[in-house]
Tab-separated table of C-alpha atoms in Angstrom:
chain	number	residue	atom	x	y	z
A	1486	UNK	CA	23.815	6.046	-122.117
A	1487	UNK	CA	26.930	4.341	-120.476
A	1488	UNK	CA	27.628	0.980	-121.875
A	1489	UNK	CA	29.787	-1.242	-119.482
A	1490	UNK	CA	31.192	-4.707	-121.208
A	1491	UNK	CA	32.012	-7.625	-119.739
A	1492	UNK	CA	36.049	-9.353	-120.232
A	1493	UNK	CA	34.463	-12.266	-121.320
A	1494	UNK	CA	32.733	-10.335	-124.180
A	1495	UNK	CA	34.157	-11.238	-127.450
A	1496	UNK	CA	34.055	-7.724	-129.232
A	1497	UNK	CA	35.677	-8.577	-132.632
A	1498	UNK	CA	32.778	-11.183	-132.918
A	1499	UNK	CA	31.437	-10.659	-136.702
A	1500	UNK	CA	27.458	-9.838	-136.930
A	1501	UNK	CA	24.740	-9.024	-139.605
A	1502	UNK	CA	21.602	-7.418	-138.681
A	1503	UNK	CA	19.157	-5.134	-140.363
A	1504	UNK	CA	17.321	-2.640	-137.882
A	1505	UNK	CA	14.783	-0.665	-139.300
A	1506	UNK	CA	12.135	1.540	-137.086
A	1507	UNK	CA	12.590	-0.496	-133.747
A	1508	UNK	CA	13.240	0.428	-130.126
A	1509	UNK	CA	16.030	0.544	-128.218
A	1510	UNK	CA	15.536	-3.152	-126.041
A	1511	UNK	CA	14.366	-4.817	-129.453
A	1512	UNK	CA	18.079	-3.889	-131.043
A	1513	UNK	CA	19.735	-5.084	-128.072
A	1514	UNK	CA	17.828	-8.384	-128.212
A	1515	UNK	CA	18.336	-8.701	-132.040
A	1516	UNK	CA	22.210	-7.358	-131.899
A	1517	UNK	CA	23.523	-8.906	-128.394
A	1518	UNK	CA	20.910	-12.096	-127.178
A	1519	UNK	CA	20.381	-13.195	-130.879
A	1520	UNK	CA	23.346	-12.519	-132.920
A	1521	UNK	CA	25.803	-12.650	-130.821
A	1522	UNK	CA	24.879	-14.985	-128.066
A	1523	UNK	CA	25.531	-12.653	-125.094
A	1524	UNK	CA	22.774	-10.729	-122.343
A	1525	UNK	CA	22.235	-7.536	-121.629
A	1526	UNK	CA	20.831	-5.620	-118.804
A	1527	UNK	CA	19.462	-1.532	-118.545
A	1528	UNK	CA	20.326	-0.049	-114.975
A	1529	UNK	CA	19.573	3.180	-114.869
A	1530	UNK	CA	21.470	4.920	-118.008
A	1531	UNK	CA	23.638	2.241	-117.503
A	1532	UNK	CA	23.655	-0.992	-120.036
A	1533	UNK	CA	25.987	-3.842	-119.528
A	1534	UNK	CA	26.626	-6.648	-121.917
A	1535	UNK	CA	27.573	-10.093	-120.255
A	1536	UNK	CA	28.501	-13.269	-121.469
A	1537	UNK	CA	26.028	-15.265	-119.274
A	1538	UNK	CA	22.613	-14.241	-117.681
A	1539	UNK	CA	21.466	-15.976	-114.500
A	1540	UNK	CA	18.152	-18.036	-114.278
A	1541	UNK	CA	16.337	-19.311	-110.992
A	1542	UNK	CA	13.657	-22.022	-111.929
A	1543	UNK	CA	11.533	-22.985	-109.143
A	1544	UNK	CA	10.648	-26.316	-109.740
A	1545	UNK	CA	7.946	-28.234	-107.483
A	1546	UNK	CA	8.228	-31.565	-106.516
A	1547	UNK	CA	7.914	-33.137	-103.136
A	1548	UNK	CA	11.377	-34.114	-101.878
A	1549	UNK	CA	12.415	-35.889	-98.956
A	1550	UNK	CA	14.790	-34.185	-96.075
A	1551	UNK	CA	17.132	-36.553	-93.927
A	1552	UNK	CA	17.077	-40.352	-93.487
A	1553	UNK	CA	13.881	-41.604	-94.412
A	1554	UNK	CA	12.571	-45.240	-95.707
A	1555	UNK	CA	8.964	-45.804	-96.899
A	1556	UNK	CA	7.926	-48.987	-97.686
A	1557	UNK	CA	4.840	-50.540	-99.266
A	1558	UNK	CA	5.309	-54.027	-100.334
A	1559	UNK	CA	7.746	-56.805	-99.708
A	1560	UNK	CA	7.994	-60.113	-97.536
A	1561	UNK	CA	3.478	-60.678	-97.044
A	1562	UNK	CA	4.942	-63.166	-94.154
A	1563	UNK	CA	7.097	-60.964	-92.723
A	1564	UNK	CA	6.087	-57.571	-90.745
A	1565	UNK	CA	5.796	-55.899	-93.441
A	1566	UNK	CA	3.050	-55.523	-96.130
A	1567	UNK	CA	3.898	-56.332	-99.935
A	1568	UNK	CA	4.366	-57.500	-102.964
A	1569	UNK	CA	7.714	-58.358	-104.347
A	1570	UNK	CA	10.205	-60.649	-105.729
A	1571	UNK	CA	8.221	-64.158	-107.155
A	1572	UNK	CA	6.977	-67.293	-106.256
A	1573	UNK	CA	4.902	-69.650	-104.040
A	1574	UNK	CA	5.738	-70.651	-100.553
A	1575	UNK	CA	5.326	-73.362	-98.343
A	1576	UNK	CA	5.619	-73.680	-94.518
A	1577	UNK	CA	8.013	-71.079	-93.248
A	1578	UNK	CA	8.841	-69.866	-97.050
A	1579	UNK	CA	8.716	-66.236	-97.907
A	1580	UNK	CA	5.778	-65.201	-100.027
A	1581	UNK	CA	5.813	-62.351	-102.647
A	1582	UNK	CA	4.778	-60.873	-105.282
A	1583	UNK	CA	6.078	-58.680	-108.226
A	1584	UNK	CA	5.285	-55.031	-107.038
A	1585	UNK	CA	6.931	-53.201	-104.962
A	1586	UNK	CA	6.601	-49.517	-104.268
A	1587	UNK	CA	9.779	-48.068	-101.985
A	1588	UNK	CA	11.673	-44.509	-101.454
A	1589	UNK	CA	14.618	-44.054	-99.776
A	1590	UNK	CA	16.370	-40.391	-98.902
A	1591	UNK	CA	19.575	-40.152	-97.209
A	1592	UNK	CA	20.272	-36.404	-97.878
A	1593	UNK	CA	20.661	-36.979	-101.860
A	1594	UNK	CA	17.226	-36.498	-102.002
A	1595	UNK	CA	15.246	-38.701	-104.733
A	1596	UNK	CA	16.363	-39.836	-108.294
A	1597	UNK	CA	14.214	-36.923	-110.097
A	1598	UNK	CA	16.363	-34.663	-108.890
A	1599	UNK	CA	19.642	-36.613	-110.104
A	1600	UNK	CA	17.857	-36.986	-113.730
A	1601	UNK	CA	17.164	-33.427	-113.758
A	1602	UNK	CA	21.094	-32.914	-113.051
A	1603	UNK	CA	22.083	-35.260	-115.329
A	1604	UNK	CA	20.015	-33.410	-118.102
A	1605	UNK	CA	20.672	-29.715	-117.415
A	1606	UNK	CA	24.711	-31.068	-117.743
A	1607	UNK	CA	23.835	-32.179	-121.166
A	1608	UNK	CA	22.025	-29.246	-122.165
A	1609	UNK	CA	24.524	-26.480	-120.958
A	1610	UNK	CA	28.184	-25.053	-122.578
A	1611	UNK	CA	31.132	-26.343	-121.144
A	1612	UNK	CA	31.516	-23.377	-118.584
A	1613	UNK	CA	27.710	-22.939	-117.463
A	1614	UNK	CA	26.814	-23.514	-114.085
A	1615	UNK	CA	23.748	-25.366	-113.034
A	1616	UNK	CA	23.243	-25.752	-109.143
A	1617	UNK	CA	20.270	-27.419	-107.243
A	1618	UNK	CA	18.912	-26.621	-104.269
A	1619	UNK	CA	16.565	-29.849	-103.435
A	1620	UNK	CA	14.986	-28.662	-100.220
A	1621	UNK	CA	13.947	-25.311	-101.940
A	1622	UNK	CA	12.940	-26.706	-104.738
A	1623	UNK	CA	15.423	-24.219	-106.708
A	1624	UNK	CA	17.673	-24.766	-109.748
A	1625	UNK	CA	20.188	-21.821	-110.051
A	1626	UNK	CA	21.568	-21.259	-114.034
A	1627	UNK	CA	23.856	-19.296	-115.435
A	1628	UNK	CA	24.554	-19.363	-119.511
A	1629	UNK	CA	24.058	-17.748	-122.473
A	1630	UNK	CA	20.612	-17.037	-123.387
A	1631	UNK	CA	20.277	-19.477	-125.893
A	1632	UNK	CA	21.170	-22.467	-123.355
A	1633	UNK	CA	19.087	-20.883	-120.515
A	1634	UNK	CA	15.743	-20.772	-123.288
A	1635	UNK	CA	16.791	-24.435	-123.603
A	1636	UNK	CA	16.719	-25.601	-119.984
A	1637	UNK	CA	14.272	-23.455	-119.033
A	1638	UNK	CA	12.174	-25.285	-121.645
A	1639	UNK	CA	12.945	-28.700	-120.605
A	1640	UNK	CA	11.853	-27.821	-117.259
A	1641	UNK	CA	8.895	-26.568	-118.204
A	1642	UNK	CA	7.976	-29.881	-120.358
A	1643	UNK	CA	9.188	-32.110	-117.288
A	1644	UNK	CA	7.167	-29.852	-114.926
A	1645	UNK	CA	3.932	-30.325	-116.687
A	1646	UNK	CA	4.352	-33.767	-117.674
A	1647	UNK	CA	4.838	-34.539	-113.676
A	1648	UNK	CA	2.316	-32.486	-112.307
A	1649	UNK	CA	-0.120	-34.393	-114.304
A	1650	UNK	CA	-2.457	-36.773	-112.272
A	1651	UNK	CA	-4.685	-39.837	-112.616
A	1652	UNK	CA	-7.740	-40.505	-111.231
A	1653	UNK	CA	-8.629	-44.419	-110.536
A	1654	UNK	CA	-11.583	-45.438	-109.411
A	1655	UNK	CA	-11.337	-49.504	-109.164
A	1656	UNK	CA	-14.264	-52.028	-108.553
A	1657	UNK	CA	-13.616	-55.635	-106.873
A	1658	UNK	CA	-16.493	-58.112	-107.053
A	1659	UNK	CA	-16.324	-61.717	-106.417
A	1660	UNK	CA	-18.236	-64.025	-108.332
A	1661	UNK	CA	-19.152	-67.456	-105.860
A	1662	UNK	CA	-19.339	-69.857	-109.301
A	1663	UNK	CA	-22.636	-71.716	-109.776
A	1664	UNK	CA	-21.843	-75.344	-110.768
A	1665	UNK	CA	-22.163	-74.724	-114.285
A	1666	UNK	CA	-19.151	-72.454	-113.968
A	1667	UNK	CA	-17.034	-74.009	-111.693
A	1668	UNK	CA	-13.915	-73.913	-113.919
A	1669	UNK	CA	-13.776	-70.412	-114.013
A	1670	UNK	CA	-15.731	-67.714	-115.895
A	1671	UNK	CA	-15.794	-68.044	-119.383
A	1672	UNK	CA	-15.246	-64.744	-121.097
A	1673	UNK	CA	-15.653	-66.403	-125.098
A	1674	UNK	CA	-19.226	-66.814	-123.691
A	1675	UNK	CA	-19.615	-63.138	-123.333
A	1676	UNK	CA	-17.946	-62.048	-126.584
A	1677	UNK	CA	-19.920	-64.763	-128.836
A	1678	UNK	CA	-23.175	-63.318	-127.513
A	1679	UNK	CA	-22.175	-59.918	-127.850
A	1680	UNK	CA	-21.158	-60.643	-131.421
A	1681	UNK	CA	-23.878	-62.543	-132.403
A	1682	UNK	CA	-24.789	-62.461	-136.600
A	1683	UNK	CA	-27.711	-60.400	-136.137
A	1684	UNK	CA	-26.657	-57.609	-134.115
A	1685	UNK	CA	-24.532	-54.589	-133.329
A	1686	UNK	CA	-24.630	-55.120	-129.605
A	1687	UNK	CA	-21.048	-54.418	-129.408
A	1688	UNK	CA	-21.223	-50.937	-131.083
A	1689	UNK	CA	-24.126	-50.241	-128.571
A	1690	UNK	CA	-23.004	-51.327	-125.727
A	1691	UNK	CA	-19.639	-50.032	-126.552
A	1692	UNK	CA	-17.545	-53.531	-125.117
A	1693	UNK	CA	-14.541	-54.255	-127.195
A	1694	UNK	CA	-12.816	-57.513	-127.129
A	1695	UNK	CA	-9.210	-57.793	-128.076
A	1696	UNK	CA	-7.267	-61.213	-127.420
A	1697	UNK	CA	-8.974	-62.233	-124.301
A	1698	UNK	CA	-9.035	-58.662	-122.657
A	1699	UNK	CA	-12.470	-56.958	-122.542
A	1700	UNK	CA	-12.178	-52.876	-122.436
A	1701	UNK	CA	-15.712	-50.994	-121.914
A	1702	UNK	CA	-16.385	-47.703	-122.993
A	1703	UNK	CA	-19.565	-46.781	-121.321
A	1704	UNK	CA	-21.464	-47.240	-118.114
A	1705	UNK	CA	-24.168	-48.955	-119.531
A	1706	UNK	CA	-21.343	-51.988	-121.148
A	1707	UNK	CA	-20.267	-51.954	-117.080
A	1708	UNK	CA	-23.692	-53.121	-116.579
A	1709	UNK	CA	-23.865	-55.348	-118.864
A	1710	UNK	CA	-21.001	-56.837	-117.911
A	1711	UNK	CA	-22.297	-57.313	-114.737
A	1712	UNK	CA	-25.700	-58.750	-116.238
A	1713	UNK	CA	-23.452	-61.631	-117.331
A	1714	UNK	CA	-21.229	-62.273	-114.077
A	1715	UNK	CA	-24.689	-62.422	-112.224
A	1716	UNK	CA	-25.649	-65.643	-115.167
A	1717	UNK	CA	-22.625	-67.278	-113.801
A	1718	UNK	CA	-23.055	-67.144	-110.129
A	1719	UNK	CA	-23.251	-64.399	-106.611
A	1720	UNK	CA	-21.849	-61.323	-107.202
A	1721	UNK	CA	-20.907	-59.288	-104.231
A	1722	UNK	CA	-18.435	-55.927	-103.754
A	1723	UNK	CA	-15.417	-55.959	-102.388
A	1724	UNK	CA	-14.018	-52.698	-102.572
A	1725	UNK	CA	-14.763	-49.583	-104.639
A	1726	UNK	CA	-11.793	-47.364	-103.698
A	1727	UNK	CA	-10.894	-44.075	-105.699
A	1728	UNK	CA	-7.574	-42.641	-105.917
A	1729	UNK	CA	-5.818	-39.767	-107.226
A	1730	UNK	CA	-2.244	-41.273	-108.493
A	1731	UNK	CA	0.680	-38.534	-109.910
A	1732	UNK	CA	1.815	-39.431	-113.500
A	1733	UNK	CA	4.390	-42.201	-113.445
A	1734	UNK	CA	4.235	-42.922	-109.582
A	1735	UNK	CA	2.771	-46.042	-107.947
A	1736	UNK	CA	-0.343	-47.047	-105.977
A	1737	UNK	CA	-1.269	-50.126	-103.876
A	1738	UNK	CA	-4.227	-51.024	-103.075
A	1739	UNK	CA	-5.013	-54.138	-100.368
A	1740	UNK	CA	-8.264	-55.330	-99.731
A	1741	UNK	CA	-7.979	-58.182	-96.830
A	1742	UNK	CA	-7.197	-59.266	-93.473
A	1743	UNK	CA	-4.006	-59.798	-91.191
A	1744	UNK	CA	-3.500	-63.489	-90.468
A	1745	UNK	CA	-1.301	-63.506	-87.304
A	1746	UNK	CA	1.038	-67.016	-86.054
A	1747	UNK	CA	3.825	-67.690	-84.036
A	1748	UNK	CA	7.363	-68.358	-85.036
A	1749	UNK	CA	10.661	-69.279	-83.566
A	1750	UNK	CA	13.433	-66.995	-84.553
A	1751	UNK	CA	16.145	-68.527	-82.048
A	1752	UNK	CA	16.476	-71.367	-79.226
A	1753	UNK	CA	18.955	-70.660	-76.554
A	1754	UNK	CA	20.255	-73.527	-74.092
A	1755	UNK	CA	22.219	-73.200	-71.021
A	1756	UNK	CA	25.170	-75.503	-71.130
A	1757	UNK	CA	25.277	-75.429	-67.383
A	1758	UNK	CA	21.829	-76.129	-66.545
A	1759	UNK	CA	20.665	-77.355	-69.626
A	1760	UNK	CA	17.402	-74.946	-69.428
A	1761	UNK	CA	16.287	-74.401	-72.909
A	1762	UNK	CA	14.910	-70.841	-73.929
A	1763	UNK	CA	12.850	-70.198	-76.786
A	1764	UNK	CA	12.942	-66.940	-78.513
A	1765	UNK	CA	9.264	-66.650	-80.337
A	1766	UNK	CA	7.719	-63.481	-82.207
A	1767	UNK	CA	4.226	-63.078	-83.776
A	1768	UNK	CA	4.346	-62.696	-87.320
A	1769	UNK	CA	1.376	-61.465	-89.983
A	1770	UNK	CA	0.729	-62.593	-93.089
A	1771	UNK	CA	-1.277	-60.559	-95.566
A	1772	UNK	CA	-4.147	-62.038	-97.158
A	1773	UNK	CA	-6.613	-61.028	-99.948
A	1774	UNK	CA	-6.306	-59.193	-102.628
A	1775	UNK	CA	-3.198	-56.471	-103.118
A	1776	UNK	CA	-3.442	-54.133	-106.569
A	1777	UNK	CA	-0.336	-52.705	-107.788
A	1778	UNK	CA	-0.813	-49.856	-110.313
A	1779	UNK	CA	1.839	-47.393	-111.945
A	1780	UNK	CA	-0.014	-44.421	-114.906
A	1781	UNK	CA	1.864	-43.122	-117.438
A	1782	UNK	CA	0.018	-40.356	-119.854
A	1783	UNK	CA	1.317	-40.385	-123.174
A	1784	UNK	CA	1.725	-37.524	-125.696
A	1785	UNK	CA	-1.759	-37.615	-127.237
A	1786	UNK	CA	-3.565	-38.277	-124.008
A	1787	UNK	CA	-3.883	-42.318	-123.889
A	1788	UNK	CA	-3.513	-43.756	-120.067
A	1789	UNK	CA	-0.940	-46.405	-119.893
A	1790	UNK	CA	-1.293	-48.582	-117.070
A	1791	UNK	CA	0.915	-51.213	-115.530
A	1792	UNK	CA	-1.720	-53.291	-113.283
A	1793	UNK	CA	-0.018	-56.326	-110.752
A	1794	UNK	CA	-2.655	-57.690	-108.832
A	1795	UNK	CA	-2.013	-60.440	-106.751
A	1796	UNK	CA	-4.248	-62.789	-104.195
A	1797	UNK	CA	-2.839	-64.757	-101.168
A	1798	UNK	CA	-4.976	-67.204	-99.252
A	1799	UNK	CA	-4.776	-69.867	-96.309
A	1800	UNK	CA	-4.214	-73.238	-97.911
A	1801	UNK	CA	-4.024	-75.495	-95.034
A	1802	UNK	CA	-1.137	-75.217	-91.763
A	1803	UNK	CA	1.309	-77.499	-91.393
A	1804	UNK	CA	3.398	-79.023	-89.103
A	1805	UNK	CA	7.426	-77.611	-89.262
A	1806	UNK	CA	9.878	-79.297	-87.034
A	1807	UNK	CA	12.556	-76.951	-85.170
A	1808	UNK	CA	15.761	-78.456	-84.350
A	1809	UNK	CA	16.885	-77.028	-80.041
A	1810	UNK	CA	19.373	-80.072	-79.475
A	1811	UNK	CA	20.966	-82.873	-80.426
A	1812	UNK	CA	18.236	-85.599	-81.382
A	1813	UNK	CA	15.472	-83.322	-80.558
A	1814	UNK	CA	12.969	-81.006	-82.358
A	1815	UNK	CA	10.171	-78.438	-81.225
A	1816	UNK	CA	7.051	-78.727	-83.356
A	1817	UNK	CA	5.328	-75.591	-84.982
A	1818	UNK	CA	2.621	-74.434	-86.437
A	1819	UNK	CA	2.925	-72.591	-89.964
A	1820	UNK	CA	0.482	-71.517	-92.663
A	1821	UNK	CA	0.545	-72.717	-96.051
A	1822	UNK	CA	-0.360	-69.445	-97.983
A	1823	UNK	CA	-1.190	-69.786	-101.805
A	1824	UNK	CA	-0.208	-67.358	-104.189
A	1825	UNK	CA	-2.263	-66.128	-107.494
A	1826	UNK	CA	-0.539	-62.783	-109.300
A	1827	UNK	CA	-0.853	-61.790	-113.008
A	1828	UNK	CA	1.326	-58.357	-114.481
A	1829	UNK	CA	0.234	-56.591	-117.749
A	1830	UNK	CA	0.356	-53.300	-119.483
A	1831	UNK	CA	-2.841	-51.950	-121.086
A	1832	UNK	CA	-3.258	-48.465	-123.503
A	1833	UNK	CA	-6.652	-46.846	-122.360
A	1834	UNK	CA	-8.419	-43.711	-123.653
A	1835	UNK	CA	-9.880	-40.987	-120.204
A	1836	UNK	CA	-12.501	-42.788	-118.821
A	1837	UNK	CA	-12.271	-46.487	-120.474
A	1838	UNK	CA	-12.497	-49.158	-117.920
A	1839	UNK	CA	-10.503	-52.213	-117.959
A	1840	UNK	CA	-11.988	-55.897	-117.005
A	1841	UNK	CA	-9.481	-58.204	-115.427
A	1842	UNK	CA	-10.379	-61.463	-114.437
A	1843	UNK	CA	-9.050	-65.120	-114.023
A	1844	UNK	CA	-7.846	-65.095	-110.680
A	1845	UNK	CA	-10.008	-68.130	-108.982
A	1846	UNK	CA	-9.692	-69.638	-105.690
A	1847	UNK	CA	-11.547	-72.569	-103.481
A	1848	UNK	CA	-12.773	-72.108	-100.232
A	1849	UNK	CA	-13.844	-74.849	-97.850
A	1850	UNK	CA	-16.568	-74.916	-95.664
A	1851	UNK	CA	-17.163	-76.758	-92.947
A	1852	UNK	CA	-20.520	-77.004	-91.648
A	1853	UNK	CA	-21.517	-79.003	-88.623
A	1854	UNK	CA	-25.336	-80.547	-87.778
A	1855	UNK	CA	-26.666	-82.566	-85.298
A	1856	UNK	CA	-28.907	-82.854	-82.413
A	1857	UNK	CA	-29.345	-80.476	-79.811
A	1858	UNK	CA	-27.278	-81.314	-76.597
A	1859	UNK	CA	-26.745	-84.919	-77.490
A	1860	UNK	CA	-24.774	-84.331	-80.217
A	1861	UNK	CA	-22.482	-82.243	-77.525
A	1862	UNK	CA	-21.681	-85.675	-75.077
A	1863	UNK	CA	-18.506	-86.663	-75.603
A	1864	UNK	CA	-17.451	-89.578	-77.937
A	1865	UNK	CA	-20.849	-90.824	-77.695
A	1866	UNK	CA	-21.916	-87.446	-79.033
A	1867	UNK	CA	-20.905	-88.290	-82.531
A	1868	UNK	CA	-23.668	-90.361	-83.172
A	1869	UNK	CA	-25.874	-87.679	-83.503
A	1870	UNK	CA	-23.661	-84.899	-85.316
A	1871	UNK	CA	-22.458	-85.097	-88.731
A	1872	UNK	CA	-19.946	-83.170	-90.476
A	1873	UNK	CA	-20.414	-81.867	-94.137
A	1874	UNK	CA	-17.510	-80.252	-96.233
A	1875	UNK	CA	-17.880	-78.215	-99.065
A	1876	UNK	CA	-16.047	-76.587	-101.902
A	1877	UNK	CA	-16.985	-73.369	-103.613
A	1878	UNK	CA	-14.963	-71.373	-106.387
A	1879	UNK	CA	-15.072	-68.002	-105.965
A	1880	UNK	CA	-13.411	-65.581	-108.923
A	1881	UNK	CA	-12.267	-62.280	-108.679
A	1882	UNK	CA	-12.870	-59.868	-111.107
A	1883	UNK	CA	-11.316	-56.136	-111.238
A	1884	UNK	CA	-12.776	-53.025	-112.946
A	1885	UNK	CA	-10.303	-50.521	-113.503
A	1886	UNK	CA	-11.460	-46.893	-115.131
A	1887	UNK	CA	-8.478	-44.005	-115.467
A	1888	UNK	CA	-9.379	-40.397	-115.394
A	1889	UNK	CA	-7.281	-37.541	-115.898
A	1890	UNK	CA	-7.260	-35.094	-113.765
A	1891	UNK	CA	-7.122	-31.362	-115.676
């Protein structure tokens, strides 16, 4: 055969091998990829021996072309819909939470690819070449064989370890408190009567308590759990939404209602005339409950999840004087919107469900009785209505069960 050797080929490079009964591609592998640290290729009768060997990985992961912003969270009195930053709010205040799910793509395409770049840099010789191709999804290499095995194996780890997905199927009840429980549900309750002296209801209804956070293992501890929250009050359903969630990206999920007012963003007066122009815009606060969740799969299998929820409600409106001249103000209306949000990071096993609970609100009601047609006459009509207020506690309370997807 014709042999046909690269410049770059170091030929004086010592070598020890011992060949005994192999063929002709297993000596080159041993002798030139192995030993020596160079590639070699069979054309025909022809066999060249280069210094580096070319690789094309395609890698698949979603990327985003040209000038793009998505969104999902932020100001919840603004336009948008979120959940960032921290902190109450008054009258005219920003609300927000602590989650905030955004990606932006300006033709650099997204930070995996930039991690991926930064890695393969680290991982080849000082004159490989590693190029990217993020619309195509391609990563051109060229090395020696031993540095191609190596980035061709972190791909593959980084590939499968991305590709992996979550399943999360999420239950929101609210529990309208009975008197007795007014303060809140208390969770000890539950625990002390599933770990009662005589028993070993907690091995068979598979409910383990661990600092104040309650992890079930089996459907029938879900319905035990909801055997108690019915003991402490009306127990209705929310939202039972299931998603599928990639490993290590973020979900949000809102269950609620739009709450739209007016605002003043500018007053304009003409110095000549003195006519005094408003400029309004209607604005829409989010309200309810928003669920921020992020899956990570470990190693060994074990779901960790980072779980923001957060709850906004209509406190009361109030009254917000705007300044349009000297000595003068324009009165408007703005809600009062109070703001409830807990963040924590759980370990769960496939299929575990998570019990998250503590998040309590009051709701008025207003209920109005009276005659029939009298009680409608003005002024004197109000002899014959009355007016009753009352206060109820409702408490959310959030199942969460991770599956993963194989």
């Amino acid at each position: 055969m014709n042999l046909s050797v690269d410049s770059e080929v170091d030929l004086n490079r010592p070598i020890t091998v011992r060949l005994n009964k192999v063929t002709l591609r297993d000596a080159l592998d041993l002798i030139v990829k192995r030993a020596a640290g160079y590639t070699w290729e069979i054309k025909g009768n022809f066999i060249f021996i280069k210094r580096f060997e070319e690789y094309i990985y395609h890698f698949d992961y979603i990327n985003l072309i040209g000038k793009t912003d998505v969104e999902v969270g932020g100001d919840m009195l603004a336009s948008g819909i979120g959940l960032t930053g921290g902190g109450g709010g008054g009258a005219g205040e920003e609300v927000k939470g602590k989650y905030k799910i955004e990606v932006k793509s300006y033709g650099e395409g997204t930070d995996i690819w930039d991690s991926i770049k930064k890695s393969l840099d680290l991982l080849k010789s000082p004159d490989g070449i590693v190029r990217i191709d993020k619309v195509a999804g391609l990563i051109y290499m060229k090395d020696t064989p031993s540095r191609i095995d190596s980035m061709v194996r972190f791909l593959d780890n980084l590939s499968k370890s991305l590709k992996k997905q979550v399943i999360i199927n999420a239950t929101v009840l609210e529990v309208t408190l009975s008197d007795e429980s007014k303060y809140g549900i208390d969770w000890n309750e539950m625990e002390i009567a599933f770990k009662s002296k005589w028993g070993g209801l907690p091995d068979d209804m598979h409910i383990n308590f661990n600092n104040g956070s309650i992890v079930l293992s089996k459907r029938s501890s879900l319905r035990a759990v909801l055997d108690f929250l019915r003991t402490k009050g009306d127990v209705s359903i929310l939202s039972n939404p299931h998603l599928s969630v990639l490993n290590g990206q973020s979900a949000l999920i809102t269950v609620g209602y739009q709450y739209p007012y007016g605002d003043i963003e500018g007053v304009d007066r003409d110095t000549e005339t003195g006519l005094i122009t408003y400029g309004t815009t209607i604005k829409r606060a989010v309200l309810g409950l928003q669920l921020g969740i992020t899956p990570r799969i470990t190693e060994d299998g074990t779901i960790v999840l980072h779980i923001v929820p957060t709850i906004t409600r209509i406190q009361r409106t109030t009254e917000v004087d705007v300044p349009i001249a000297a000595g003068q103000v324009q009165k408007i209306s703005n809600p009062v919107i109070d703001l409830q949000e807990l963040a924590t990071s759980v370990m769960l096993k496939d299929g575990q469900t998570l019990v998250l609970g503590g998040l309590i609100s009051q709701i008025k009601e207003i209920e109005r009785k009276g005659l029939p047609f009298l009680s409608d006459i003005p002024i004197l009509g109000r002899v014959f209505r009355r007016t009753e207020e009352k206060k109820r506690n409702r408490e959310l309370v959030v199942f969460i069960t991770p599956h993963i997807l194989r």
